[in-house]
């Protein structure tokens, strides 16, 4: 299940980036499950990684290799997360980097490895190694290569996820392309599993890192399917420097806006394709004392199984939203000042149901596939937006009936 | 659905406590939905109440009346929570107290009101008032009266919940009886919705309050079905003073042990009857730096939808447990020291799957209806135990298909 129509944009060429993929049979045969992204020399790369204490082996290795500053290849496999695999998992990740480096004429340290899939199984290194030549032979910069790469990183996702934006800088067109995957175990903390974004802009390393960190804080870090943070989350931003330079304040602002559009679209695509999702919910919390407070309230509501099952049932059970807001970690909470709207229907004010509310109006909103819940706390000027999905029978089936 | 066999104990008489009930037709006809508990003069009463910021009207009124120090009646209705009902909800709760007080020859302030059921609907005061004489006429101290009262406070519960214990003090037998209800919206914070416990012991007010607070911290505050904290949670402890006096250190210790048995049995009964529950899970977290840290880890695992669906599927998907432990809010977390056991099967050590682990051994434990997950953090000497249930199709059906 998924919300809305499937959509994959036309992806323009990003000069300096080529993508290849292969069917390595990592978990099952016939599935595109191995992706190589080649980055031209002189590009800069920034990354954010999961804060889960049980970081997977490839996350450790990718962080170490990234720190060397000369990344030339991203190597991504689906079907196996190489997480919870201890020392042998670290060796397996290094072996894959070494194998790709040898074939491509680069050092092992120039390869950043990423894995997604089942936790705790040994990585099938030989199958990956055997398919690397096929993936390298297919390296291409076309939109079709982006689409195949987006397919090749999926796990329980039902849709390939891509986004693209451009901005004009000093008469040049700067392009940003991104792909992502994710459907369950989605409550990213500093990143999501997985996002790969590339631009042809020329951006210094420190700025690139801060643009990614701030962008991720407003996109991937604001989504949740089921409150579970993956061991393998990572988001990478590549700047090949083939187009305009991003350095002055005005230009940075324009570039940041375009980057944020791509990141938010990719993050929202994960929610629309959330495991068992039938609804796409935007939670806007305002009038909080701090952004953290707004986020705390938004995530408390977004994680409430009772709110999520009511959304699944299209039941305007505003009492459950109110109860969830009321248990959020907010000090000196004066509930009399809380106002809750469902789209344009006032649900709650003055500590209880709004006088103007009718069950009919509430039900009309709840019948929609995309709903905004607006919560104003009446105690400050900070705000935050979080996107989430509902909790359906299919979520339970997907996670109870299959080992994912 | 529920875990294990239904069981309601023989409840001995608590001198000074009588219970009555009636079918008031509050939500639907023919259901026992109104309970009156009469407390003899001179008894002492302690209470803990929900920390949800949206406390229901009866919670506010019960707290205010309890502070007067001469409670004589508890008035409990199911089918309607009288929560999110603003000023009119406060008046409705007061009106019910007034009506019972007039019939029973007591002041309105001697009545403590409790409500459970749907949030945000006006309390049907007239139906409650009309059934008060029937409830008063049935006041009785028998075990059968306790059982009918336990039935009369249920909502989505499938079983009446009761527990009883005795201890010998100075040659006298002290008895403790308790009843509870709860099945969904269960992550109590300072109390649960609802627990009523009575003893014939003679206990001073300050001691009674601290015994209840500490007991609730080890029982109702250590359970979770779905992480949602109700607007109406309350747990009351009544001491009628008809039996032995509890004051010296030795005697307090004996009484506390008996009281804890009752509270933990009642709390566990809520989990066994959790909405859609097919498993009863004990989470024991040890070697933490503080009890709070142990609780944080335990609740992070207990709230993980991916762990809960794996438990439902009897799938020894230890990677999900590891990922949940890894995202718990623990500073400087060295995952190499974490050890996780499923009953007597070692799952995780050294940051990954235990060498001795076999899928067959894991599956054998997971097939059981009652499972203990033991997590040792290897960083301190504090511990905590939390009880929870799994996440099943029935949980979604119960909360999506009906307005509860």
mmCIF file of C-alpha atoms in Angstrom, chain B residues 141-289:
data_model
loop_
_atom_site.group_PDB
_atom_site.id
_atom_site.type_symbol
_atom_site.label_atom_id
_atom_site.label_comp_id
_atom_site.label_asym_id
_atom_site.label_seq_id
_atom_site.Cartn_x
_atom_site.Cartn_y
_atom_site.Cartn_z
ATOM 1 C CA UNK B 141 -18.733 -6.732 51.269
ATOM 2 C CA UNK B 142 -18.751 -10.220 49.729
ATOM 3 C CA UNK B 143 -16.280 -11.599 47.199
ATOM 4 C CA UNK B 144 -19.128 -11.612 44.688
ATOM 5 C CA UNK B 145 -19.578 -7.865 45.192
ATOM 6 C CA UNK B 146 -15.874 -7.377 44.467
ATOM 7 C CA UNK B 147 -16.183 -9.474 41.299
ATOM 8 C CA UNK B 148 -19.227 -7.539 40.062
ATOM 9 C CA UNK B 149 -17.429 -4.252 40.761
ATOM 10 C CA UNK B 150 -14.394 -5.484 38.814
ATOM 11 C CA UNK B 151 -16.752 -6.220 35.912
ATOM 12 C CA UNK B 152 -18.482 -2.878 36.231
ATOM 13 C CA UNK B 153 -15.337 -0.823 35.560
ATOM 14 C CA UNK B 154 -14.202 -2.563 32.330
ATOM 15 C CA UNK B 155 -14.097 -0.931 28.873
ATOM 16 C CA UNK B 156 -12.351 -2.811 26.032
ATOM 17 C CA UNK B 157 -11.050 -5.290 28.635
ATOM 18 C CA UNK B 158 -12.096 -8.890 28.069
ATOM 19 C CA UNK B 159 -11.562 -9.991 31.679
ATOM 20 C CA UNK B 160 -12.361 -8.770 35.179
ATOM 21 C CA UNK B 161 -9.097 -8.204 37.061
ATOM 22 C CA UNK B 162 -8.655 -8.834 40.780
ATOM 23 C CA UNK B 163 -5.882 -9.709 43.203
ATOM 24 C CA UNK B 164 -5.753 -10.399 46.917
ATOM 25 C CA UNK B 165 -3.039 -10.972 49.502
ATOM 26 C CA UNK B 166 -2.751 -11.291 53.264
ATOM 27 C CA UNK B 167 0.001 -10.841 55.799
ATOM 28 C CA UNK B 168 0.133 -11.578 59.512
ATOM 29 C CA UNK B 169 0.811 -8.604 61.755
ATOM 30 C CA UNK B 170 0.921 -8.907 65.539
ATOM 31 C CA UNK B 171 -1.164 -12.102 65.391
ATOM 32 C CA UNK B 172 -3.799 -10.484 63.216
ATOM 33 C CA UNK B 173 -4.429 -11.216 59.542
ATOM 34 C CA UNK B 174 -4.279 -8.117 57.384
ATOM 35 C CA UNK B 175 -5.984 -8.439 54.000
ATOM 36 C CA UNK B 176 -5.465 -6.461 50.804
ATOM 37 C CA UNK B 177 -7.931 -6.674 47.894
ATOM 38 C CA UNK B 178 -7.629 -4.867 44.595
ATOM 39 C CA UNK B 179 -9.377 -4.558 41.244
ATOM 40 C CA UNK B 180 -8.166 -2.861 38.081
ATOM 41 C CA UNK B 181 -9.170 -2.177 34.517
ATOM 42 C CA UNK B 182 -7.208 -1.263 31.432
ATOM 43 C CA UNK B 183 -6.432 -2.757 28.045
ATOM 44 C CA UNK B 184 -5.519 0.056 25.629
ATOM 45 C CA UNK B 185 -4.122 3.586 26.010
ATOM 46 C CA UNK B 186 -1.860 1.966 28.584
ATOM 47 C CA UNK B 187 1.407 3.652 29.455
ATOM 48 C CA UNK B 188 0.506 4.856 32.912
ATOM 49 C CA UNK B 189 2.454 7.732 34.317
ATOM 50 C CA UNK B 190 2.037 7.814 38.120
ATOM 51 C CA UNK B 191 -1.038 5.571 38.015
ATOM 52 C CA UNK B 192 -3.212 3.552 35.747
ATOM 53 C CA UNK B 193 -6.801 3.760 34.731
ATOM 54 C CA UNK B 194 -8.184 2.378 37.069
ATOM 55 C CA UNK B 195 -7.027 0.579 40.183
ATOM 56 C CA UNK B 196 -8.930 0.348 43.460
ATOM 57 C CA UNK B 197 -7.154 -1.335 46.345
ATOM 58 C CA UNK B 198 -8.432 -1.675 49.909
ATOM 59 C CA UNK B 199 -6.980 -3.082 53.098
ATOM 60 C CA UNK B 200 -8.286 -3.461 56.607
ATOM 61 C CA UNK B 201 -4.929 -2.392 58.034
ATOM 62 C CA UNK B 202 -4.600 0.746 60.148
ATOM 63 C CA UNK B 203 -2.123 3.039 58.397
ATOM 64 C CA UNK B 204 -1.365 6.719 58.872
ATOM 65 C CA UNK B 205 -2.102 9.011 55.936
ATOM 66 C CA UNK B 206 1.489 9.975 55.057
ATOM 67 C CA UNK B 207 2.672 6.366 55.149
ATOM 68 C CA UNK B 208 -0.362 5.237 53.130
ATOM 69 C CA UNK B 209 0.455 7.764 50.428
ATOM 70 C CA UNK B 210 4.101 6.780 50.233
ATOM 71 C CA UNK B 211 3.260 3.059 50.165
ATOM 72 C CA UNK B 212 0.910 3.668 47.241
ATOM 73 C CA UNK B 213 3.317 5.943 45.360
ATOM 74 C CA UNK B 214 6.232 3.525 45.685
ATOM 75 C CA UNK B 215 4.073 0.500 44.939
ATOM 76 C CA UNK B 216 2.637 2.097 41.811
ATOM 77 C CA UNK B 217 6.165 2.975 40.647
ATOM 78 C CA UNK B 218 7.031 -0.738 40.734
ATOM 79 C CA UNK B 219 3.797 -1.980 39.159
ATOM 80 C CA UNK B 220 1.419 0.187 37.123
ATOM 81 C CA UNK B 221 4.184 2.578 36.099
ATOM 82 C CA UNK B 222 6.132 -0.384 34.694
ATOM 83 C CA UNK B 223 3.600 -1.567 32.143
ATOM 84 C CA UNK B 224 2.867 -0.445 28.602
ATOM 85 C CA UNK B 225 0.532 -1.730 25.922
ATOM 86 C CA UNK B 226 0.831 1.048 23.361
ATOM 87 C CA UNK B 227 2.758 3.943 24.927
ATOM 88 C CA UNK B 228 -0.376 6.076 25.228
ATOM 89 C CA UNK B 229 -1.100 7.647 28.625
ATOM 90 C CA UNK B 230 -4.783 8.016 29.470
ATOM 91 C CA UNK B 231 -6.436 11.258 30.547
ATOM 92 C CA UNK B 232 -8.219 9.427 33.357
ATOM 93 C CA UNK B 233 -5.653 7.192 35.070
ATOM 94 C CA UNK B 234 -6.103 6.821 38.800
ATOM 95 C CA UNK B 235 -5.154 4.337 41.475
ATOM 96 C CA UNK B 236 -6.673 4.501 44.951
ATOM 97 C CA UNK B 237 -5.565 2.795 48.151
ATOM 98 C CA UNK B 238 -8.048 2.591 51.021
ATOM 99 C CA UNK B 239 -7.103 1.574 54.581
ATOM 100 C CA UNK B 240 -10.113 1.002 56.838
ATOM 101 C CA UNK B 241 -8.119 0.464 60.024
ATOM 102 C CA UNK B 242 -10.280 -2.483 61.130
ATOM 103 C CA UNK B 243 -7.321 -4.851 61.483
ATOM 104 C CA UNK B 244 -3.713 -4.475 62.709
ATOM 105 C CA UNK B 245 -1.730 -1.257 62.771
ATOM 106 C CA UNK B 246 1.046 -0.796 60.212
ATOM 107 C CA UNK B 247 3.633 1.588 61.643
ATOM 108 C CA UNK B 248 6.886 -0.082 62.758
ATOM 109 C CA UNK B 249 9.608 -0.761 60.193
ATOM 110 C CA UNK B 250 9.263 -4.566 60.235
ATOM 111 C CA UNK B 251 5.523 -4.420 59.849
ATOM 112 C CA UNK B 252 5.737 -1.851 57.047
ATOM 113 C CA UNK B 253 8.121 -4.140 55.170
ATOM 114 C CA UNK B 254 5.727 -7.101 55.465
ATOM 115 C CA UNK B 255 2.741 -5.009 54.438
ATOM 116 C CA UNK B 256 4.629 -3.431 51.527
ATOM 117 C CA UNK B 257 5.553 -6.865 50.199
ATOM 118 C CA UNK B 258 1.898 -7.962 50.270
ATOM 119 C CA UNK B 259 0.706 -4.695 48.730
ATOM 120 C CA UNK B 260 3.316 -4.929 45.957
ATOM 121 C CA UNK B 261 2.125 -8.464 45.164
ATOM 122 C CA UNK B 262 -1.427 -7.170 44.681
ATOM 123 C CA UNK B 263 -0.362 -4.135 42.636
ATOM 124 C CA UNK B 264 1.969 -6.121 40.380
ATOM 125 C CA UNK B 265 -0.651 -8.840 39.848
ATOM 126 C CA UNK B 266 -3.223 -6.190 38.875
ATOM 127 C CA UNK B 267 -0.751 -4.421 36.582
ATOM 128 C CA UNK B 268 0.265 -7.668 34.900
ATOM 129 C CA UNK B 269 -3.418 -8.577 34.450
ATOM 130 C CA UNK B 270 -3.806 -5.415 32.359
ATOM 131 C CA UNK B 271 -0.965 -6.523 30.075
ATOM 132 C CA UNK B 272 -2.307 -10.086 29.771
ATOM 133 C CA UNK B 273 -5.576 -8.503 28.675
ATOM 134 C CA UNK B 274 -3.875 -5.821 26.533
ATOM 135 C CA UNK B 275 -5.753 -4.937 23.366
ATOM 136 C CA UNK B 276 -5.081 -7.720 20.881
ATOM 137 C CA UNK B 277 -2.391 -9.256 23.128
ATOM 138 C CA UNK B 278 -1.187 -12.744 22.250
ATOM 139 C CA UNK B 279 2.047 -12.581 24.285
ATOM 140 C CA UNK B 280 3.051 -11.458 27.772
ATOM 141 C CA UNK B 281 6.565 -10.007 27.680
ATOM 142 C CA UNK B 282 8.787 -9.267 30.671
ATOM 143 C CA UNK B 283 11.644 -6.858 29.931
ATOM 144 C CA UNK B 284 14.392 -7.029 32.540
ATOM 145 C CA UNK B 285 17.103 -4.416 32.021
ATOM 146 C CA UNK B 286 20.161 -4.643 34.289
ATOM 147 C CA UNK B 287 23.655 -3.204 34.750
ATOM 148 C CA UNK B 288 22.385 0.319 34.012
ATOM 149 C CA UNK B 289 23.855 3.474 35.555
#
